Coordinates of C-alpha atoms in Angstrom, one line a residue:
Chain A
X21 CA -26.9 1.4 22.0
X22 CA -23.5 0.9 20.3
X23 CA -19.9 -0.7 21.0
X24 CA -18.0 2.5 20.6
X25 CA -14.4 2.1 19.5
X26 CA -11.4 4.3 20.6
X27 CA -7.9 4.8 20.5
X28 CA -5.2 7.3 23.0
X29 CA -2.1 8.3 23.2
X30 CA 0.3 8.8 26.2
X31 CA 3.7 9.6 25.9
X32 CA 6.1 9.7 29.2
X33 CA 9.5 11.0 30.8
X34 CA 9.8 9.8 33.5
X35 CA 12.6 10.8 36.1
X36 CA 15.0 7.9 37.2
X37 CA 14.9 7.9 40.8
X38 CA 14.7 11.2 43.2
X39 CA 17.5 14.0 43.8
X40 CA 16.5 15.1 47.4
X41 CA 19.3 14.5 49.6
X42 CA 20.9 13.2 47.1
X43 CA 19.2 9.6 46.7
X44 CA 22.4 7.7 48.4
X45 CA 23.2 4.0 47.7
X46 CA 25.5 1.9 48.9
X47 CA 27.3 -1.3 47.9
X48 CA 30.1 -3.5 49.5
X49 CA 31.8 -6.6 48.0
X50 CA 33.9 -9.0 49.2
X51 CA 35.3 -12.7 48.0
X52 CA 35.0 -15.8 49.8
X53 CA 37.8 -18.4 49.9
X54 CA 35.7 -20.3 47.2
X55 CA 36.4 -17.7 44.7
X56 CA 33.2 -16.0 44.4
X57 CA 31.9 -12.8 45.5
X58 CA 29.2 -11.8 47.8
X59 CA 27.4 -8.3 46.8
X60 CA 25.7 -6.8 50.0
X61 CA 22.8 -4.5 49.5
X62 CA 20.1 -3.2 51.6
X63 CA 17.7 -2.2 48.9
X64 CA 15.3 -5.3 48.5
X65 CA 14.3 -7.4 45.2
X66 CA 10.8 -6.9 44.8
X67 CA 10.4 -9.0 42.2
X68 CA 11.2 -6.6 39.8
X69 CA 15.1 -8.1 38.9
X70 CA 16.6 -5.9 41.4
X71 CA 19.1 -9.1 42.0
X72 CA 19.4 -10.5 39.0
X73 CA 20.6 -7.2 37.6
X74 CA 23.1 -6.1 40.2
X75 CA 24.6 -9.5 40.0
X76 CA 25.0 -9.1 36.6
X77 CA 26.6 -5.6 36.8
X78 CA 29.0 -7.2 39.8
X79 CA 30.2 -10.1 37.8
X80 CA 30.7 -7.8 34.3
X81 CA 32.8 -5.4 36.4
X82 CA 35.0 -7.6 38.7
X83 CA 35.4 -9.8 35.2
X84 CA 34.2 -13.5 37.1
X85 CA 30.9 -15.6 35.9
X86 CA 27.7 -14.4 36.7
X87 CA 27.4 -17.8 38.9
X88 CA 29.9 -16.9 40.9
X89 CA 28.7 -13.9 42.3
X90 CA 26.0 -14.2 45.2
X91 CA 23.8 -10.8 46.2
X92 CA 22.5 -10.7 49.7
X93 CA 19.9 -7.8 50.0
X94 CA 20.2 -8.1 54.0
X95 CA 18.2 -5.7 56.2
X96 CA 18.4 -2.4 57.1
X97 CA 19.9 -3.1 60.5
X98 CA 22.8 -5.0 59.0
X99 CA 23.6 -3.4 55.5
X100 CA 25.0 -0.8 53.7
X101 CA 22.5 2.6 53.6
X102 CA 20.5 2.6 50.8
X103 CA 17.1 4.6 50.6
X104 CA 15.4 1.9 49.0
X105 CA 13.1 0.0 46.2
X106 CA 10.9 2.6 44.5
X107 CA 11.5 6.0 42.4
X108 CA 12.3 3.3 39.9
X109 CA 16.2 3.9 41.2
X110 CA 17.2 0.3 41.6
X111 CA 19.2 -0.4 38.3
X112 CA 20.3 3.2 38.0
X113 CA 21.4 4.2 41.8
X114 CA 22.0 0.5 43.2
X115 CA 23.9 -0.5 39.8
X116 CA 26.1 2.4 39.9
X117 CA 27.1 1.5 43.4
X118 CA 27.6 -2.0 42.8
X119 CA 29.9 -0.8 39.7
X120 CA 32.3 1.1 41.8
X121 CA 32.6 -1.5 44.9
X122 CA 33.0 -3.9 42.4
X123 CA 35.7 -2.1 40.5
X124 CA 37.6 -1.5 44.1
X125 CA 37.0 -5.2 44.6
X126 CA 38.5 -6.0 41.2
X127 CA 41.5 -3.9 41.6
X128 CA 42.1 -5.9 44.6
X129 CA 41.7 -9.0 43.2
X130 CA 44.5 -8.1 40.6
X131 CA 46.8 -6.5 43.3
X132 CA 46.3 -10.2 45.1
X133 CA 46.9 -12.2 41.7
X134 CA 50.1 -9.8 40.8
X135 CA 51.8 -10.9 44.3
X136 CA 51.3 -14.5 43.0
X137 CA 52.0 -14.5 39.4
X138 CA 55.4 -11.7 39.9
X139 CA 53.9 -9.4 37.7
X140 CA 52.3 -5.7 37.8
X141 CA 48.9 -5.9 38.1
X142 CA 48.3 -3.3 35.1
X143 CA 49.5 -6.5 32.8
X144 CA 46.7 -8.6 34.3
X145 CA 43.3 -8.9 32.7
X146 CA 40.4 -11.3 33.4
X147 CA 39.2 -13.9 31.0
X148 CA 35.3 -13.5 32.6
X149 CA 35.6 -17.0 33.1
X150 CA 37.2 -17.5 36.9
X151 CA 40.5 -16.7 35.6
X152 CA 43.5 -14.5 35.7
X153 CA 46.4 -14.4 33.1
X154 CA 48.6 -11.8 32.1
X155 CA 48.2 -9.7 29.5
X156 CA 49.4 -11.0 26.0
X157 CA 50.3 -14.0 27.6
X158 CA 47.3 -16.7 28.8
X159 CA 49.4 -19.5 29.6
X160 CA 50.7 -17.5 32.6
X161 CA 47.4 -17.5 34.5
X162 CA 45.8 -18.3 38.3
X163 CA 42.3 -18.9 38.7
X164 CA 40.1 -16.9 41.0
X165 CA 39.4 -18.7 43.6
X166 CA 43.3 -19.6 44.1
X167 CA 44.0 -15.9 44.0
X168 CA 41.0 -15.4 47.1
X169 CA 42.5 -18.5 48.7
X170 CA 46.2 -16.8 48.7
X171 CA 44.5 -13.9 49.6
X172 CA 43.1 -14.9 52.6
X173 CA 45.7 -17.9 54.0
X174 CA 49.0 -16.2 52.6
X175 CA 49.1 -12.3 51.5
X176 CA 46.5 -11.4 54.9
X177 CA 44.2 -9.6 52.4
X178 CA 40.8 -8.7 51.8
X179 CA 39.7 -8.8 48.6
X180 CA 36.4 -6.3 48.8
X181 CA 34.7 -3.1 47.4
X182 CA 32.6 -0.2 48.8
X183 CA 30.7 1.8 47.0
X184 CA 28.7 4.3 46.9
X185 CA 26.4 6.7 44.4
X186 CA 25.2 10.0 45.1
X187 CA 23.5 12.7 43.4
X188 CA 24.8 16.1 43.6
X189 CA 22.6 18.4 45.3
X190 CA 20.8 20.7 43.7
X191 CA 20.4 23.4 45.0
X192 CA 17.3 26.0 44.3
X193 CA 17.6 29.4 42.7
X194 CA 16.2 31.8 45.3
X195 CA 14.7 33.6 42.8
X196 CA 13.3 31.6 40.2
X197 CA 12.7 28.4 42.0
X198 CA 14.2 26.4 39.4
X199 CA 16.5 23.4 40.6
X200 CA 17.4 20.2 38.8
X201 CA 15.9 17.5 40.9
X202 CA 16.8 14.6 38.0
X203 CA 19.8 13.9 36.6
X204 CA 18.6 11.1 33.7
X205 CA 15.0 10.5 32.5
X206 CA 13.8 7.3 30.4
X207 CA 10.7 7.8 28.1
X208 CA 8.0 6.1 26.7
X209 CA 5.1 6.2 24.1
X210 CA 2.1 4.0 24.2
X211 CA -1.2 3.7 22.4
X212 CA -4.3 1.8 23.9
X213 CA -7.1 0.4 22.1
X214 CA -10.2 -0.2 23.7
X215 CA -14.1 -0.5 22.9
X216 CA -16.6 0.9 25.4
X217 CA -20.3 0.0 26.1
X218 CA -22.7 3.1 26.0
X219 CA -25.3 1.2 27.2
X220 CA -23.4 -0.4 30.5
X221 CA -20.7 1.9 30.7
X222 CA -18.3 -1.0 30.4
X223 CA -14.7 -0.7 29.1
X224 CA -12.8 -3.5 27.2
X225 CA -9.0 -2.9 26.6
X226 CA -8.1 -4.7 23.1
X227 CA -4.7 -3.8 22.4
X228 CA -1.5 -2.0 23.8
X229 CA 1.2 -0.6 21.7
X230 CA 4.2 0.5 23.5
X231 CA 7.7 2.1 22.7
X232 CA 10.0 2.5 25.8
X233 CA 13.7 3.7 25.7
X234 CA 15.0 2.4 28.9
X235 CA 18.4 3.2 28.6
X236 CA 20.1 -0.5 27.9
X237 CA 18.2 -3.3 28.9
X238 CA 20.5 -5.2 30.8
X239 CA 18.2 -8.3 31.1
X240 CA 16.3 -7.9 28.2
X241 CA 14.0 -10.6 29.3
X242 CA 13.5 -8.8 33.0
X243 CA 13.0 -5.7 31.2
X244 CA 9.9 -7.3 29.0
X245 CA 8.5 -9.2 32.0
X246 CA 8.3 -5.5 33.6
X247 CA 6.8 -3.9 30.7
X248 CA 4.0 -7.1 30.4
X249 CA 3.0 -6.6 33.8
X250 CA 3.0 -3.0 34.6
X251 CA 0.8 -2.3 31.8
X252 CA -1.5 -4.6 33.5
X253 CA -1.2 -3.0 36.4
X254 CA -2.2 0.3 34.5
X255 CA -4.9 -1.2 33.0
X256 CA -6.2 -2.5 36.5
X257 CA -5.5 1.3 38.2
X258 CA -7.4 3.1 35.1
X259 CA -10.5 1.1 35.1
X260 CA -11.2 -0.8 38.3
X261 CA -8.8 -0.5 41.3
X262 CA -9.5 2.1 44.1
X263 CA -9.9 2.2 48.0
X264 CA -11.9 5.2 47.9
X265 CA -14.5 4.6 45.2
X266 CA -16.2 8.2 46.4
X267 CA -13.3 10.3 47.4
X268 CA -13.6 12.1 49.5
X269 CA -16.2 10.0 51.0
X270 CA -14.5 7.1 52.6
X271 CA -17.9 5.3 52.4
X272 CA -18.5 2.0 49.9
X273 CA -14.7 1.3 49.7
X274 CA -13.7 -2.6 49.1
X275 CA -12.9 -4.3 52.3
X276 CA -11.4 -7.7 50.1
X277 CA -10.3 -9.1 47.5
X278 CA -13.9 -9.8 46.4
X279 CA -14.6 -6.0 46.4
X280 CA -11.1 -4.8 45.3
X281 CA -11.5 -4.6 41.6
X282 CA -9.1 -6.1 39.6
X283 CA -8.6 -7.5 36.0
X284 CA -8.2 -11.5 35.7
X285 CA -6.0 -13.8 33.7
X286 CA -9.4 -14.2 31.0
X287 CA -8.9 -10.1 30.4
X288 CA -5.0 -10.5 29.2
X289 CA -4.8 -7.9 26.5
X290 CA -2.7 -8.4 23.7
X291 CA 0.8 -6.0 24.3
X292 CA 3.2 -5.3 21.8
X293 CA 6.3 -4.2 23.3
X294 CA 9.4 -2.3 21.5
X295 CA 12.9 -1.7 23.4
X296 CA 14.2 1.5 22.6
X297 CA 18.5 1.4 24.2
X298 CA 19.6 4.5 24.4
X299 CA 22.3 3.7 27.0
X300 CA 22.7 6.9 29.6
X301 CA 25.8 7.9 30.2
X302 CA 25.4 8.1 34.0
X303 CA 23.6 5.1 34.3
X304 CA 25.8 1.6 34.7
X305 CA 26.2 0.4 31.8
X306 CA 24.0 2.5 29.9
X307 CA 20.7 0.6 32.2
X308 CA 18.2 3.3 33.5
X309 CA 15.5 0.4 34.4
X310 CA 11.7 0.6 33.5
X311 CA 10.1 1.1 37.1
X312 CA 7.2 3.0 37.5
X313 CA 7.0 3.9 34.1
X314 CA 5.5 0.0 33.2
X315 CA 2.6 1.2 34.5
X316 CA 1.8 4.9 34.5
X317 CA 1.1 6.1 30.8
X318 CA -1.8 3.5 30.4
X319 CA -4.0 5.8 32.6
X320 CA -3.6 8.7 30.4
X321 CA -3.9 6.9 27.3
X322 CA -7.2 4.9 28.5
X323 CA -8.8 8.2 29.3
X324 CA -7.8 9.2 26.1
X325 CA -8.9 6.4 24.1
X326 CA -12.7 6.4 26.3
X327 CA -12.8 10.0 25.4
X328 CA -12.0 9.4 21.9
X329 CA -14.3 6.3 21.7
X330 CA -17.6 8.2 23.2
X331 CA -16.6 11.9 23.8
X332 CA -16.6 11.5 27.7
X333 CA -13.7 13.2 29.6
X334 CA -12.9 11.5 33.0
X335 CA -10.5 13.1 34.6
X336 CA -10.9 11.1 38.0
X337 CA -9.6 7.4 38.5
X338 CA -10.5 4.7 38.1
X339 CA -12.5 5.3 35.1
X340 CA -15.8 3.4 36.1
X341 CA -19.0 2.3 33.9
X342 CA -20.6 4.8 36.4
X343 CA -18.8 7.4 35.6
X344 CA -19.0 7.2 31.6
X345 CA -22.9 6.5 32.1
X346 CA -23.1 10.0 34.0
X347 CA -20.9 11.8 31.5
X348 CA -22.7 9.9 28.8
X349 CA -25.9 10.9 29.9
X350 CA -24.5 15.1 30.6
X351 CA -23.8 14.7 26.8
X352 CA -26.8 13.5 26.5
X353 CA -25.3 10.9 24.4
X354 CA -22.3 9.3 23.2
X355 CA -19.7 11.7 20.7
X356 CA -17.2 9.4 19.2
X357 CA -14.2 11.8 18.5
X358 CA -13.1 9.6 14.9
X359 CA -9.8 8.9 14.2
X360 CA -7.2 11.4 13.5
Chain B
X11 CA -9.7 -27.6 73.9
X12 CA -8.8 -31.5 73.4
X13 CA -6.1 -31.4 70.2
X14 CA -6.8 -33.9 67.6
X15 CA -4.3 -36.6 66.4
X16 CA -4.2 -35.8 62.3
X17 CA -2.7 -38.0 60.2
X18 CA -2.6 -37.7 56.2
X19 CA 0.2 -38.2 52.9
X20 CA 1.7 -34.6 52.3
X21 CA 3.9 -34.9 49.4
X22 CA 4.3 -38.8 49.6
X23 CA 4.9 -38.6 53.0
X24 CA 3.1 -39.1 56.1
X25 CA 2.6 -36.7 58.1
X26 CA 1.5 -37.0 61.9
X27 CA 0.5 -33.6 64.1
X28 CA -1.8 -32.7 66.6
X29 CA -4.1 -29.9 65.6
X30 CA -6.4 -27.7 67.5
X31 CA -10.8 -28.1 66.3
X32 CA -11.1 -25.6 63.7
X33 CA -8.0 -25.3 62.8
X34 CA -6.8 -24.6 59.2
X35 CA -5.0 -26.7 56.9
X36 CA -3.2 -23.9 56.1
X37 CA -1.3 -23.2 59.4
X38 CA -1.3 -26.8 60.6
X39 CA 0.5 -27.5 57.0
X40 CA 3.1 -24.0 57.9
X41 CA 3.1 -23.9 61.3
X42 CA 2.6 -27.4 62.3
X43 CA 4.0 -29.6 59.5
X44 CA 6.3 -27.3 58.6
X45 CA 5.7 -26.9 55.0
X46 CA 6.1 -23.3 53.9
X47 CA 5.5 -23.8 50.4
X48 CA 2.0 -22.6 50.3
X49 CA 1.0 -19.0 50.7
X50 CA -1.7 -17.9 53.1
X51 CA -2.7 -14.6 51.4
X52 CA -5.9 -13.3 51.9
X53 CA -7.3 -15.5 54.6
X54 CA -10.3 -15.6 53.2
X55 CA -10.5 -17.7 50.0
X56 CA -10.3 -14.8 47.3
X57 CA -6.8 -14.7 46.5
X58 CA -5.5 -18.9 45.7
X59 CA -2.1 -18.3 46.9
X60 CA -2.7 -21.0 49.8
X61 CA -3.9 -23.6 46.6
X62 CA -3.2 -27.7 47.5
X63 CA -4.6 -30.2 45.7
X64 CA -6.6 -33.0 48.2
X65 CA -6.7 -36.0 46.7
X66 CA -6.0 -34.2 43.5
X67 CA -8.4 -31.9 43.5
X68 CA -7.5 -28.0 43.7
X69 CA -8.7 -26.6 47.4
X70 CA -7.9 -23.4 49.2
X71 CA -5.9 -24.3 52.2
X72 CA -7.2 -21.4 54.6
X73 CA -10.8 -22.4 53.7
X74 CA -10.2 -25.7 54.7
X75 CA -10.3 -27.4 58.1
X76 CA -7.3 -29.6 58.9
X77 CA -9.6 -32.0 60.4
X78 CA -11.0 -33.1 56.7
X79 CA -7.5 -34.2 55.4
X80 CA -7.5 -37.1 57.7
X81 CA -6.2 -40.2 55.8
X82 CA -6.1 -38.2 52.5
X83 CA -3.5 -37.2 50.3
X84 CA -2.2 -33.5 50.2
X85 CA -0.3 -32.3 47.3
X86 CA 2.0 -29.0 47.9
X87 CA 4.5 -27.1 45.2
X88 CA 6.9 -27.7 48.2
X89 CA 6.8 -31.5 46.7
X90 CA 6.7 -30.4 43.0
X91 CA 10.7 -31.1 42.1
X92 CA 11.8 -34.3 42.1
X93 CA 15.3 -34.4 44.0
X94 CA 17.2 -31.4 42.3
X95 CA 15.3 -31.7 39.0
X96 CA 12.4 -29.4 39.1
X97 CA 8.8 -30.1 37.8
X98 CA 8.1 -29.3 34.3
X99 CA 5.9 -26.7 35.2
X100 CA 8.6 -25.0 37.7
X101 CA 11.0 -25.6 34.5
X102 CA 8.2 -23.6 32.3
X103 CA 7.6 -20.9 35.1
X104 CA 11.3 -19.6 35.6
X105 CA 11.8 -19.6 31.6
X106 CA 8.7 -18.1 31.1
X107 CA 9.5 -15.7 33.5
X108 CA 6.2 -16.4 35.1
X109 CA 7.1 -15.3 38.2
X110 CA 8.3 -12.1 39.6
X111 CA 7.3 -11.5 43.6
X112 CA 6.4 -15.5 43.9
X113 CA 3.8 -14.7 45.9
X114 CA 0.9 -16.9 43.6
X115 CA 3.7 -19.1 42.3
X116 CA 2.9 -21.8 44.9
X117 CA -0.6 -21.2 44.3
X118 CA -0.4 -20.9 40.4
X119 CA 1.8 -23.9 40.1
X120 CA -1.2 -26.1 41.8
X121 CA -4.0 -24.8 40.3
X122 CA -1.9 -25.7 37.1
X123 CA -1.1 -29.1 38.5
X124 CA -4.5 -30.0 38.9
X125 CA -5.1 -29.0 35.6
X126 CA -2.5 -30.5 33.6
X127 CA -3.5 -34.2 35.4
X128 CA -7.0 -34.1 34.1
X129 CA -6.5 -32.4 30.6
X130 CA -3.0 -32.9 29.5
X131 CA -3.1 -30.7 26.7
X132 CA -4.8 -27.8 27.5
X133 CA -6.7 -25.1 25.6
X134 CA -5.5 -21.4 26.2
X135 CA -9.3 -21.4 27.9
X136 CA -8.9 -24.0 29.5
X137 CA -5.4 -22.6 31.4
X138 CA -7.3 -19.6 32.1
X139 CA -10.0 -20.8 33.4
X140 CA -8.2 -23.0 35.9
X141 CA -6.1 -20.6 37.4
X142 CA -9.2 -18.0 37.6
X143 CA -9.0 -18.3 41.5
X144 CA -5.7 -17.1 41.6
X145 CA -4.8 -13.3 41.9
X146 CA -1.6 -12.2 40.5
X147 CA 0.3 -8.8 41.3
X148 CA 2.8 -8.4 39.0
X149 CA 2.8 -10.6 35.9
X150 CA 0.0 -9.6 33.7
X151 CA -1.1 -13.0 34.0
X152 CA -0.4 -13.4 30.2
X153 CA 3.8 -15.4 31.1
X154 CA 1.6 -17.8 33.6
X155 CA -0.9 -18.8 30.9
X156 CA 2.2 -19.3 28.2
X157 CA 4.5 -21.0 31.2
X158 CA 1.5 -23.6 31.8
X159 CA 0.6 -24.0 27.7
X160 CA 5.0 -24.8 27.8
X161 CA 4.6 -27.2 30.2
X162 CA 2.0 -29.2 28.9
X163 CA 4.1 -29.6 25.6
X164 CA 7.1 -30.4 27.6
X165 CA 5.0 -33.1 29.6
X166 CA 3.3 -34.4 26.8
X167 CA 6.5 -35.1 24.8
X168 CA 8.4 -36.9 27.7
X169 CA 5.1 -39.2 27.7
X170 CA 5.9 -39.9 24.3
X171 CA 9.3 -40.7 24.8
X172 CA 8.4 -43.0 27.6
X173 CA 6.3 -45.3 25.8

């Protein structure tokens, strides 16, 4: 009875987002008199940075602080379409809608700050900081928030931005069946190390290696906090987590939390994490986001490091003690594959 | 049923409602006080998102019956920040980027509470240990565990300036 070492390898390319029906989102924006700008969205933070990231993309293209932009994920009933958080499609579709209502909501701005100022709004340019000043020239400058002010009390304007970003549809080649359902892919490459028990079955992840190329991280920080904890999330769907511990049998499956399988805060395995930007060229500002991706190459990897630790090929999930004991026992033993 | 006249410190405060036998401190503290800081996740005392410290000490809100909270003091993250300046440990958690749903952030933040007023300066261990009770979706756990480690520095240091 030994502790049986292993190590696999899972590499990933993973589609940003879906194609079918062409995976619509919308954005509008619009200024209050206070000078900021309100970003309406009906796809929902999650957690996942979903609002942290849009804002940022709003403020960068209308050219104001990032504090002075505000994003309201509303509701279905009372904002713009959008088909929603998953697909891993928020940075990529919802950013490149924000982009272009933010860029009609910029142009407007401009247009507003020209009719003040007596100038063409080509000469004007935004300092990023909540002001306005021509070209060549800062001294002749308005701020923001008196342009959105004139705006609304004087000029009878709106200063606001729709937006939307849709896939073209593919269609399907009657003959071959092919079709191109994915416009822009982000990949990854990650190596688990793990030890497993031959006498309990047990599985203990030691270390994750990752490389992802995510397109630009936009919020580098979000994008690390997404990698941490989808890996975990990997971890926990490779070893423990199911509903269905018999499939088909719908019998013995956890009715709780107590039941429910997970990994704790004492079974943090150590991650080391690198950031490949390979900025897309469809994506705003190069961001393709990390999604799903956090998460799904640790499966294959695991079951790649247990076979490589003892020899025993799961190929259902999760990968429990009981099912290494039986393939354990079918080899009548355990094969440690070596490193390679 | 007869309601019961309950009457104990929430945050500081008092806090006076009438509660039905068997309630939990849970909804009376949501639904009847009003504080929606804590969680009710599970129902069922698996989870820790519902976590208040009684008197100081760590309990599970939907475990517990309103009823035993008379004259005692309750402890919320609702009461955490002081005004407009946040707790250290709130500080830690949104630079840490401890936090990404926020679901076990109330939860988290009181199991770590509890923790940091009896052992001020933590083991890694130790941090684990105490927040144990507490399930977490999204993090990893690993930013909650440095977040709480951060915190106790930060609080350690401003004792040190105060004396």
């Amino acid at each position: 009875m030994a502790i049986h070492k292993g190590r696999g390898f899972a590499a990933i390319n993973y589609p940003i987002g879906m194609n079918l029906g062409g995976d619509p989102a919308q954005a509008l924006v619009h200024s209050t008199p206070d000078g900021k700008f309100m970003v309406a969205l009906s796809a929902i933070d999650l957690g996942q940075g979903m609002k942290s990231v849009t804002r940022q993309i709003a403020a960068e293209t209308i050219g104001v602080p990032v504090e002075d932009v505000y994003v309201d994920t509303a509701d279905s009933d009372t904002g713009p379409h959008d088909m929603g958080s998953f697909a891993s499609r928020g940075t990529h579709r919802v950013g490149n809608a924000v982009i272009r209502a933010a860029a009609e909501a910029r142009k407007q701005l401009l247009e507003a700050a020209a009719e003040e100022l007596e100038v063409n709004a080509s000469d004007l340019d935004t300092d990023g900081r909540g002001n306005i000043h021509v070209k060549g020239a800062p001294g002749r400058s308005i701020t923001v928030m008196e342009t959105s002010q004139a705006a609304q009390f004087k000029q009878g304007r709106t200063l606001a931005g729709r937006g939307i970003f849709l896939i073209p549809l593919s269609g399907t080649d009657p003959d071959t069946g092919e079709m191109t359902p994915v416009s822009c892919f982000a990949h990854a490459a990650l190596v688990i190390d793990l030890e497993v028990d031959d006498e309990t079955g047990e599985v203990e992840v030691t270390q994750i290696n990752s490389a992802y190329e995510v397109g630009r991280a936009l919020n580098p920080r979000l994008v690390e906090q997404q990698l941490i904890g989808g890996a975990w999330m990997g971890v926990s769907h490779a070893l423990y987590e199911t509903t269905e511990p018999y499939y088909p049998d719908r019998s013995h499956g956890p009715v709780d939390f107590n039941h429910y399988v997970m990994p704790g805060p004492g079974q943090i395995v150590p991650h080391h994490i690198a950031v490949l930007e390979r900025p897309a060229e469809d994506a705003p500002f190069g961001g393709k986001g990390p999604g799903e991706m956090c998460a799904n190459p640790v499966l294959p990897a695991v079951a790649n490091a247990v076979y490589n630790a003892v020899g025993v090929r799961c190929d259902t999930l999760p990968i429990t003690p009981e099912k290494i004991l039986r393939g354990l026992r079918a080899n009548g033993g355990a094969r440690p594959q070596g490193r390679r | 049923m007869a309601r019961t006249a309950l009457t104990f410190t929430l945050n500081d405060a008092e806090a006076a409602v009438f509660v039905d036998p068997g309630a939990n401190l849970i909804d009376v503290l949501r639904r009847g006080v009003g504080d929606l800081s804590p969680k009710q996740g599970c129902a069922q005392g698996s989870c820790g998102a519902c976590t208040v410290l009684i008197d100081g000490v760590p309990h599970l809100a939907c475990l517990t019956l309103a009823e035993t909270v008379e004259g005692r003091r309750v402890e919320t993250s609702g009461g955490l920040a002081d005004g407009p300046d946040l707790h250290p440990l709130q500080k830690a958690f949104m630079e840490g980027f401890a936090a990404q749903c926020g679901f076990c952030t109330a939860g988290m933040l009181m199991a770590a509470r509890a923790l940091l007023d009896r052992v001020p300066n933590p083991s890694r261990e130790e941090v684990i240990e105490a927040i144990s009770g507490n399930l977490c979706r999204c993090t990893g756990y690993e930013p909650i565990v440095d977040a709480i480690l951060a915190a106790a520095q930060e609080m350690q240091g401003n004792r040190r300036m105060m004396r």
